[in-house]
PDB file of C-alpha atoms and ligand atoms in Angstrom:
ATOM      1  CA  UNK A   1     132.689 134.000 181.710  1.00 38.00           C
ATOM      2  CA  UNK A   2     135.007 133.988 184.740  1.00 39.00           C
ATOM      3  CA  UNK A   3     133.719 133.969 188.250  1.00 39.00           C
ATOM      4  CA  UNK A   4     134.647 137.570 188.972  1.00 46.00           C
ATOM      5  CA  UNK A   5     132.488 138.922 186.129  1.00 57.00           C
ATOM      6  CA  UNK A   6     129.448 136.799 187.109  1.00 73.00           C
ATOM      7  CA  UNK A   7     126.442 138.940 187.882  1.00 78.00           C
ATOM      8  CA  UNK A   8     123.416 137.894 190.039  1.00 84.00           C
ATOM      9  CA  UNK A   9     120.125 137.151 188.498  1.00 84.00           C
ATOM     10  CA  UNK A  10     117.481 139.964 188.717  1.00 83.00           C
ATOM     11  CA  UNK A  11     115.441 139.637 191.869  1.00 84.00           C
ATOM     12  CA  UNK A  12     112.180 138.927 190.001  1.00 84.00           C
ATOM     13  CA  UNK A  13     110.737 138.769 186.517  1.00 83.00           C
ATOM     14  CA  UNK A  14     109.229 142.260 187.082  1.00 85.00           C
ATOM     15  CA  UNK A  15     109.702 144.121 183.757  1.00 83.00           C
ATOM     16  CA  UNK A  16     111.132 147.153 185.657  1.00 86.00           C
ATOM     17  CA  UNK A  17     114.360 145.301 186.101  1.00 88.00           C
ATOM     18  CA  UNK A  18     114.927 145.567 182.321  1.00 86.00           C
ATOM     19  CA  UNK A  19     115.110 149.332 182.745  1.00 86.00           C
ATOM     20  CA  UNK A  20     117.581 148.924 185.489  1.00 89.00           C
ATOM     21  CA  UNK A  21     119.619 146.540 183.467  1.00 87.00           C
ATOM     22  CA  UNK A  22     119.607 149.009 180.555  1.00 87.00           C
ATOM     23  CA  UNK A  23     120.796 151.890 182.867  1.00 87.00           C
ATOM     24  CA  UNK A  24     123.571 149.578 184.105  1.00 88.00           C
ATOM     25  CA  UNK A  25     124.663 148.906 180.565  1.00 88.00           C
ATOM     26  CA  UNK A  26     124.669 152.692 179.890  1.00 89.00           C
ATOM     27  CA  UNK A  27     126.673 153.492 183.028  1.00 86.00           C
ATOM     28  CA  UNK A  28     128.932 150.508 182.956  1.00 83.00           C
ATOM     29  CA  UNK A  29     129.038 147.983 185.795  1.00 77.00           C
ATOM     30  CA  UNK A  30     131.921 149.512 187.664  1.00 74.00           C
ATOM     31  CA  UNK A  31     131.587 150.716 191.199  1.00 67.00           C
ATOM     32  CA  UNK A  32     131.668 154.291 190.092  1.00 74.00           C
ATOM     33  CA  UNK A  33     128.266 153.697 188.496  1.00 88.00           C
ATOM     34  CA  UNK A  34     126.744 153.142 191.797  1.00 92.00           C
ATOM     35  CA  UNK A  35     124.789 156.325 192.335  1.00 91.00           C
ATOM     36  CA  UNK A  36     123.499 156.236 188.711  1.00 91.00           C
ATOM     37  CA  UNK A  37     122.370 152.629 189.291  1.00 93.00           C
ATOM     38  CA  UNK A  38     120.632 153.408 192.470  1.00 94.00           C
ATOM     39  CA  UNK A  39     118.842 156.332 190.822  1.00 91.00           C
ATOM     40  CA  UNK A  40     117.744 153.896 188.060  1.00 91.00           C
ATOM     41  CA  UNK A  41     116.406 151.457 190.565  1.00 92.00           C
ATOM     42  CA  UNK A  42     114.546 154.160 192.456  1.00 90.00           C
ATOM     43  CA  UNK A  43     113.209 155.765 189.239  1.00 86.00           C
ATOM     44  CA  UNK A  44     111.812 152.301 188.308  1.00 87.00           C
ATOM     45  CA  UNK A  45     110.417 151.222 191.603  1.00 86.00           C
ATOM     46  CA  UNK A  46     109.985 154.300 193.522  1.00 84.00           C
ATOM     47  CA  UNK A  47     112.182 153.198 196.401  1.00 87.00           C
ATOM     48  CA  UNK A  48     115.079 150.884 197.224  1.00 92.00           C
ATOM     49  CA  UNK A  49     114.506 147.748 199.152  1.00 88.00           C
ATOM     50  CA  UNK A  50     117.023 145.231 200.477  1.00 86.00           C
ATOM     51  CA  UNK A  51     116.740 142.906 197.504  1.00 88.00           C
ATOM     52  CA  UNK A  52     117.522 145.791 195.240  1.00 92.00           C
ATOM     53  CA  UNK A  53     120.531 146.842 197.216  1.00 93.00           C
ATOM     54  CA  UNK A  54     121.889 143.345 197.207  1.00 92.00           C
ATOM     55  CA  UNK A  55     121.358 143.014 193.497  1.00 93.00           C
ATOM     56  CA  UNK A  56     123.090 146.287 192.841  1.00 93.00           C
ATOM     57  CA  UNK A  57     125.994 145.335 195.087  1.00 91.00           C
ATOM     58  CA  UNK A  58     126.333 141.958 193.322  1.00 91.00           C
ATOM     59  CA  UNK A  59     126.051 143.496 189.860  1.00 90.00           C
ATOM     60  CA  UNK A  60     128.670 146.190 190.528  1.00 90.00           C
ATOM     61  CA  UNK A  61     130.846 143.863 192.620  1.00 89.00           C
ATOM     62  CA  UNK A  62     130.637 146.433 195.297  1.00 89.00           C
ATOM     63  CA  UNK A  63     130.386 145.570 199.016  1.00 89.00           C
ATOM     64  CA  UNK A  64     126.838 145.667 200.300  1.00 89.00           C
ATOM     65  CA  UNK A  65     127.917 147.960 203.156  1.00 89.00           C
ATOM     66  CA  UNK A  66     129.084 150.513 200.619  1.00 89.00           C
ATOM     67  CA  UNK A  67     125.801 150.277 198.621  1.00 92.00           C
ATOM     68  CA  UNK A  68     123.765 150.489 201.826  1.00 90.00           C
ATOM     69  CA  UNK A  69     125.873 153.377 203.019  1.00 90.00           C
ATOM     70  CA  UNK A  70     125.387 155.368 199.895  1.00 92.00           C
ATOM     71  CA  UNK A  71     121.653 154.631 199.724  1.00 91.00           C
ATOM     72  CA  UNK A  72     121.156 155.851 203.338  1.00 88.00           C
ATOM     73  CA  UNK A  73     123.561 158.823 203.081  1.00 89.00           C
ATOM     74  CA  UNK A  74     121.742 160.597 200.205  1.00 87.00           C
ATOM     75  CA  UNK A  75     118.402 162.073 201.163  1.00 83.00           C
ATOM     76  CA  UNK A  76     117.190 161.568 197.675  1.00 86.00           C
ATOM     77  CA  UNK A  77     117.047 157.808 198.126  1.00 91.00           C
ATOM     78  CA  UNK A  78     114.112 156.187 199.876  1.00 88.00           C
ATOM     79  CA  UNK A  79     114.612 152.735 201.517  1.00 85.00           C
ATOM     80  CA  UNK A  80     111.352 150.848 201.493  1.00 75.00           C
ATOM     81  CA  UNK A  81     108.248 152.969 201.785  1.00 77.00           C
ATOM     82  CA  UNK A  82     107.507 153.444 205.470  1.00 76.00           C
ATOM     83  CA  UNK A  83     103.810 153.034 204.863  1.00 88.00           C
ATOM     84  CA  UNK A  84     102.028 149.719 205.286  1.00 91.00           C
ATOM     85  CA  UNK A  85     100.745 150.126 201.756  1.00 93.00           C
ATOM     86  CA  UNK A  86     102.627 151.746 198.801  1.00 91.00           C
ATOM     87  CA  UNK A  87     101.148 153.446 195.808  1.00 94.00           C
ATOM     88  CA  UNK A  88     103.694 154.130 193.131  1.00 91.00           C
ATOM     89  CA  UNK A  89     102.382 156.293 190.230  1.00 94.00           C
ATOM     90  CA  UNK A  90     104.450 156.359 186.998  1.00 92.00           C
ATOM     91  CA  UNK A  91     105.297 159.979 185.904  1.00 93.00           C
ATOM     92  CA  UNK A  92     107.262 158.937 182.857  1.00 92.00           C
ATOM     93  CA  UNK A  93     106.466 160.592 179.510  1.00 95.00           C
ATOM     94  CA  UNK A  94     103.905 158.081 178.266  1.00 96.00           C
ATOM     95  CA  UNK A  95     102.044 158.052 181.584  1.00 96.00           C
ATOM     96  CA  UNK A  96     102.303 161.809 181.930  1.00 97.00           C
ATOM     97  CA  UNK A  97     100.661 162.349 178.515  1.00 97.00           C
ATOM     98  CA  UNK A  98      97.851 159.945 179.637  1.00 97.00           C
ATOM     99  CA  UNK A  99      97.107 161.926 182.713  1.00 97.00           C
ATOM    100  CA  UNK A 100      99.419 160.614 185.444  1.00 98.00           C
ATOM    101  CA  UNK A 101      99.428 164.025 187.113  1.00 98.00           C
ATOM    102  CA  UNK A 102      95.714 163.752 187.684  1.00 98.00           C
ATOM    103  CA  UNK A 103      96.216 160.397 189.375  1.00 98.00           C
ATOM    104  CA  UNK A 104      98.879 161.817 191.679  1.00 98.00           C
ATOM    105  CA  UNK A 105      96.718 164.933 192.428  1.00 98.00           C
ATOM    106  CA  UNK A 106      93.733 162.721 193.388  1.00 98.00           C
ATOM    107  CA  UNK A 107      95.700 160.500 195.681  1.00 98.00           C
ATOM    108  CA  UNK A 108      97.425 163.502 197.248  1.00 98.00           C
ATOM    109  CA  UNK A 109      94.103 165.209 197.748  1.00 98.00           C
ATOM    110  CA  UNK A 110      92.456 161.982 199.262  1.00 97.00           C
ATOM    111  CA  UNK A 111      95.401 161.259 201.595  1.00 97.00           C
ATOM    112  CA  UNK A 112      96.241 164.857 202.403  1.00 97.00           C
ATOM    113  CA  UNK A 113      99.949 164.245 201.701  1.00 95.00           C
ATOM    114  CA  UNK A 114     102.316 165.116 198.852  1.00 94.00           C
ATOM    115  CA  UNK A 115     103.973 162.629 196.583  1.00 93.00           C
ATOM    116  CA  UNK A 116     107.019 161.076 198.308  1.00 87.00           C
ATOM    117  CA  UNK A 117     105.330 161.188 201.710  1.00 87.00           C
ATOM    118  CA  UNK A 118     103.582 158.736 204.002  1.00 90.00           C
ATOM    119  CA  UNK A 119     100.275 159.417 205.757  1.00 93.00           C
ATOM    120  CA  UNK A 120     100.867 160.364 209.435  1.00 91.00           C
ATOM    121  CA  UNK A 121      99.304 157.120 210.595  1.00 92.00           C
ATOM    122  CA  UNK A 122     101.851 155.176 208.499  1.00 90.00           C
ATOM    123  CA  UNK A 123      99.189 153.471 206.362  1.00 93.00           C
ATOM    124  CA  UNK A 124      99.968 154.621 202.919  1.00 94.00           C
ATOM    125  CA  UNK A 125     103.114 155.876 201.110  1.00 92.00           C
ATOM    126  CA  UNK A 126     102.580 157.784 197.807  1.00 93.00           C
ATOM    127  CA  UNK A 127     105.550 157.577 195.552  1.00 90.00           C
ATOM    128  CA  UNK A 128     106.323 158.382 191.931  1.00 90.00           C
ATOM    129  CA  UNK A 129     108.643 156.618 189.413  1.00 87.00           C
ATOM    130  CA  UNK A 130     110.027 157.789 186.145  1.00 84.00           C
ATOM    131  CA  UNK A 131     109.035 154.758 184.125  1.00 85.00           C
ATOM    132  CA  UNK A 132     107.543 151.440 185.224  1.00 82.00           C
ATOM    133  CA  UNK A 133     108.515 149.640 182.044  1.00 81.00           C
ATOM    134  CA  UNK A 134     104.946 149.272 180.850  1.00 85.00           C
ATOM    135  CA  UNK A 135     104.453 152.315 178.693  1.00 91.00           C
ATOM    136  CA  UNK A 136     101.900 150.557 176.434  1.00 94.00           C
ATOM    137  CA  UNK A 137      99.663 150.355 179.500  1.00 94.00           C
ATOM    138  CA  UNK A 138      99.963 154.095 180.403  1.00 96.00           C
ATOM    139  CA  UNK A 139      98.960 155.451 182.737  1.00 97.00           C
ATOM    140  CA  UNK A 140     100.414 152.839 185.111  1.00 94.00           C
ATOM    141  CA  UNK A 141     100.750 152.483 188.766  1.00 94.00           C
ATOM    142  CA  UNK A 142     101.995 149.852 191.163  1.00 90.00           C
ATOM    143  CA  UNK A 143      99.801 149.173 194.153  1.00 92.00           C
ATOM    144  CA  UNK A 144     101.411 147.116 196.886  1.00 88.00           C
ATOM    145  CA  UNK A 145     103.735 145.592 194.228  1.00 81.00           C
ATOM    146  CA  UNK A 146     100.987 144.716 191.652  1.00 87.00           C
ATOM    147  CA  UNK A 147     101.132 146.537 188.307  1.00 88.00           C
ATOM    148  CA  UNK A 148      97.954 148.306 187.211  1.00 93.00           C
ATOM    149  CA  UNK A 149      97.828 149.521 183.549  1.00 95.00           C
ATOM    150  CA  UNK A 150      95.498 151.992 182.044  1.00 97.00           C
ATOM    151  CA  UNK A 151      94.252 152.856 185.537  1.00 97.00           C
ATOM    152  CA  UNK A 152      91.549 155.446 186.022  1.00 97.00           C
ATOM    153  CA  UNK A 153      91.396 157.918 188.860  1.00 98.00           C
ATOM    154  CA  UNK A 154      88.292 156.275 190.314  1.00 97.00           C
ATOM    155  CA  UNK A 155      89.858 152.803 190.342  1.00 97.00           C
ATOM    156  CA  UNK A 156      92.943 154.090 191.959  1.00 98.00           C
ATOM    157  CA  UNK A 157      91.158 155.897 194.696  1.00 98.00           C
ATOM    158  CA  UNK A 158      88.975 152.894 195.235  1.00 97.00           C
ATOM    159  CA  UNK A 159      92.093 150.801 195.882  1.00 96.00           C
ATOM    160  CA  UNK A 160      93.351 153.355 198.334  1.00 97.00           C
ATOM    161  CA  UNK A 161      89.927 153.494 200.073  1.00 96.00           C
ATOM    162  CA  UNK A 162      90.141 149.709 200.501  1.00 95.00           C
ATOM    163  CA  UNK A 163      93.511 150.082 202.228  1.00 95.00           C
ATOM    164  CA  UNK A 164      92.110 152.706 204.465  1.00 93.00           C
ATOM    165  CA  UNK A 165      88.918 150.835 205.248  1.00 89.00           C
ATOM    166  CA  UNK A 166      90.568 147.478 206.130  1.00 80.00           C
ATOM    167  CA  UNK A 167      93.384 148.905 208.243  1.00 63.00           C
ATOM    168  CA  UNK A 168      91.369 151.158 210.485  1.00 56.00           C
TER     169      UNK A 168
HETATM  170  S1  FES B 201     106.248 156.052 181.147  1.00 79.74           S
HETATM  171 FE1  FES B 201     104.887 155.079 182.570  1.00 79.74          FE
HETATM  172  S2  FES B 201     105.259 152.918 182.191  1.00 79.74           S
HETATM  173 FE2  FES B 201     106.823 154.006 180.904  1.00 79.74          FE
END
């Protein structure tokens, strides 16, 4: 391998990076695959954070400024959930079949916001992802970065209640 083709290691051992890597292989690692790759990261994680943007830039050999510029230009992309806490519910096929819509509906109702939004007090962001890479654990959600498989509505709402209770 020569230096110019070296790619950075994935930011963590989170299984969702495998989904991103697969998308990169599908779209190629050229700079023209940038938007598709950013979509893949957001689909997997629900948003784009700085580590993700730097990883994408390094993988595609694109300047960080370009990656950041594209991510901020398109309204579709979300940079870091603005809420103090983040609830990302997987809406991929496996999770959908196992009732993910009910999870989203319940959190939307409890928080009074739609998916993709943050509560007005900035406490909680509710996001969705297309697949979290843990389909065998459907329905899955990531709560403040921690994966929760086979999660039930009651348990999910209980987590959200904890956030609301301790940050008041
Ligand atoms: S569809 Fe939800 S983890 Fe894959």
